[in-house]
Amino acid sequence: MQIVHTLAELRQALAPFRHPAVVPTMGNLHQGHLELVRAAQSLGDVTLVTIFVNRLQFAPHEDFDRYPRTLESDYAQLAAAGCGLVFAPSEDELYPLPQTFKVQPPSELSDVLEGYFRPGFFTGVCTIVMKLLACTQARTAVFGKKDYQQLMLVRQMVQQFAMPIDIVGVETCRDADGLALSSRNGYLTTSERERAVLLSQTLQVFAKALRLGSTDYSLLETQAQQALAAAGWAPDYVTVRRRYDLQPPQAGDALVVLAAARLGATRLIDNLEV
Ligand code: PAF
């Protein structure tokens, strides 16, 4: 596995390849990321993982400085998972000047759900993803379904800009009790970790009711939020949306249930396709 830090080294390392399959990450890798790497392996002639903690997608009060930087352990895991090339640039390399050109996703897609609670987040995500796709000459890029809205926005961005890149979504990796793997799980105390399973359980109950034909979405949303609140969570949203653009569903739409809630100081998100 080759590790490069500059754009010049990256271009040189990519020269022999025609079809890079890229997995963008912010590092602090866990099994969920490694599943993305495994998925990428059959999708290109080189598997390229980017590791970059993107300041643009953190609000001033969020955890940019606290975000774990674990490069050595990331490299070891990536090598074991069969990654071919890692691009881990410094901030100066990727943002040598303030990034004043930005990708502004449409408000109806990006100011709802996560974007409502994290203003500007998806501008930061779309800007860095656009830049990483350009830098890496990706022909395929792999994202986890755990960040469902991010995946939806990247798909629509690539489509609207007519970028010749396949965007592939990979199923969420879960612990044995159902908790979706996330870098943020590391912030949970032992007792919070035991209680954290309630988020995925709540989504399962919600999804089951929908599969059984219930269409009283607002009642189901209220019940799900109450179940979390009763167990000491502070839910931001628990809702059902259509998969394609995460707008309120119409009859016949393919559905997804999504949730974000805070347990103690940690904010977790999860979703389940119905
Ligand atoms: O999902 C992430 O880790 C980040 O949002 C991404 C896509 C690497 C952009 O910084």
Coordinates of N, CA, C and O and ligand atoms in Angstrom, one line a residue, residues 24-26 33 52 54 57 121 125 128-129 132 143 147 150, ligand 1:
P24 N -13.8 8.3 0.2 CA -13.4 9.4 1.0 C -13.7 9.2 2.5 O -14.8 8.7 2.8
T25 N -12.8 9.5 3.3 CA -13.0 9.4 4.8 C -12.4 10.6 5.5 O -11.6 11.3 4.9
M26 N -12.7 10.6 6.8 CA -12.0 11.6 7.7 C -11.1 10.9 8.6 O -10.7 11.4 9.7
H33 N -15.9 1.6 7.7 CA -15.1 2.1 6.6 C -14.4 1.0 5.8 O -14.3 1.0 4.6
F52 N -9.0 12.9 5.3 CA -8.8 14.3 5.5 C -10.0 14.8 6.4 O -11.1 14.7 6.1
N54 N -12.1 17.5 7.3 CA -12.5 18.7 6.6 C -13.1 19.8 7.4 O -14.3 19.8 7.8
Q57 N -16.7 21.4 7.0 CA -18.0 20.8 7.4 C -18.3 20.8 8.9 O -19.2 20.2 9.4
F121 N -23.4 22.5 6.9 CA -22.7 21.3 6.9 C -22.5 20.7 5.5 O -21.4 20.3 5.0
V125 N -19.5 19.6 3.0 CA -19.3 18.2 2.5 C -19.2 18.2 1.0 O -18.3 17.6 0.4
I128 N -15.9 19.7 -0.4 CA -14.7 18.8 -0.2 C -14.9 17.5 -1.1 O -13.9 17.1 -1.7
V129 N -16.1 17.0 -1.2 CA -16.2 15.8 -2.0 C -16.0 16.2 -3.5 O -15.2 15.4 -4.2
L132 N -12.2 16.4 -3.8 CA -11.5 15.1 -3.7 C -11.8 14.3 -4.9 O -10.9 13.6 -5.4
F143 N -19.6 5.4 -0.7 CA -20.0 6.1 0.5 C -20.9 5.2 1.3 O -21.6 4.4 0.7
D147 N -24.6 7.7 6.4 CA -24.8 9.1 6.2 C -25.7 9.3 4.9 O -25.2 9.6 3.8
Q150 N -26.0 12.6 3.1 CA -24.8 12.9 2.4 C -24.7 12.2 1.1 O -24.4 12.7 0.0
Ligands
PAF1 O1 -18.4 10.9 5.6 C1 -17.4 11.5 5.8 O2 -16.5 11.0 6.5 C2 -17.1 12.9 5.3 O3 -18.3 13.7 5.3 C3 -16.5 12.9 3.9 C4 -17.4 12.3 2.8 C5 -15.2 12.2 3.9 C6 -16.2 14.4 3.5 O4 -15.4 15.0 4.3

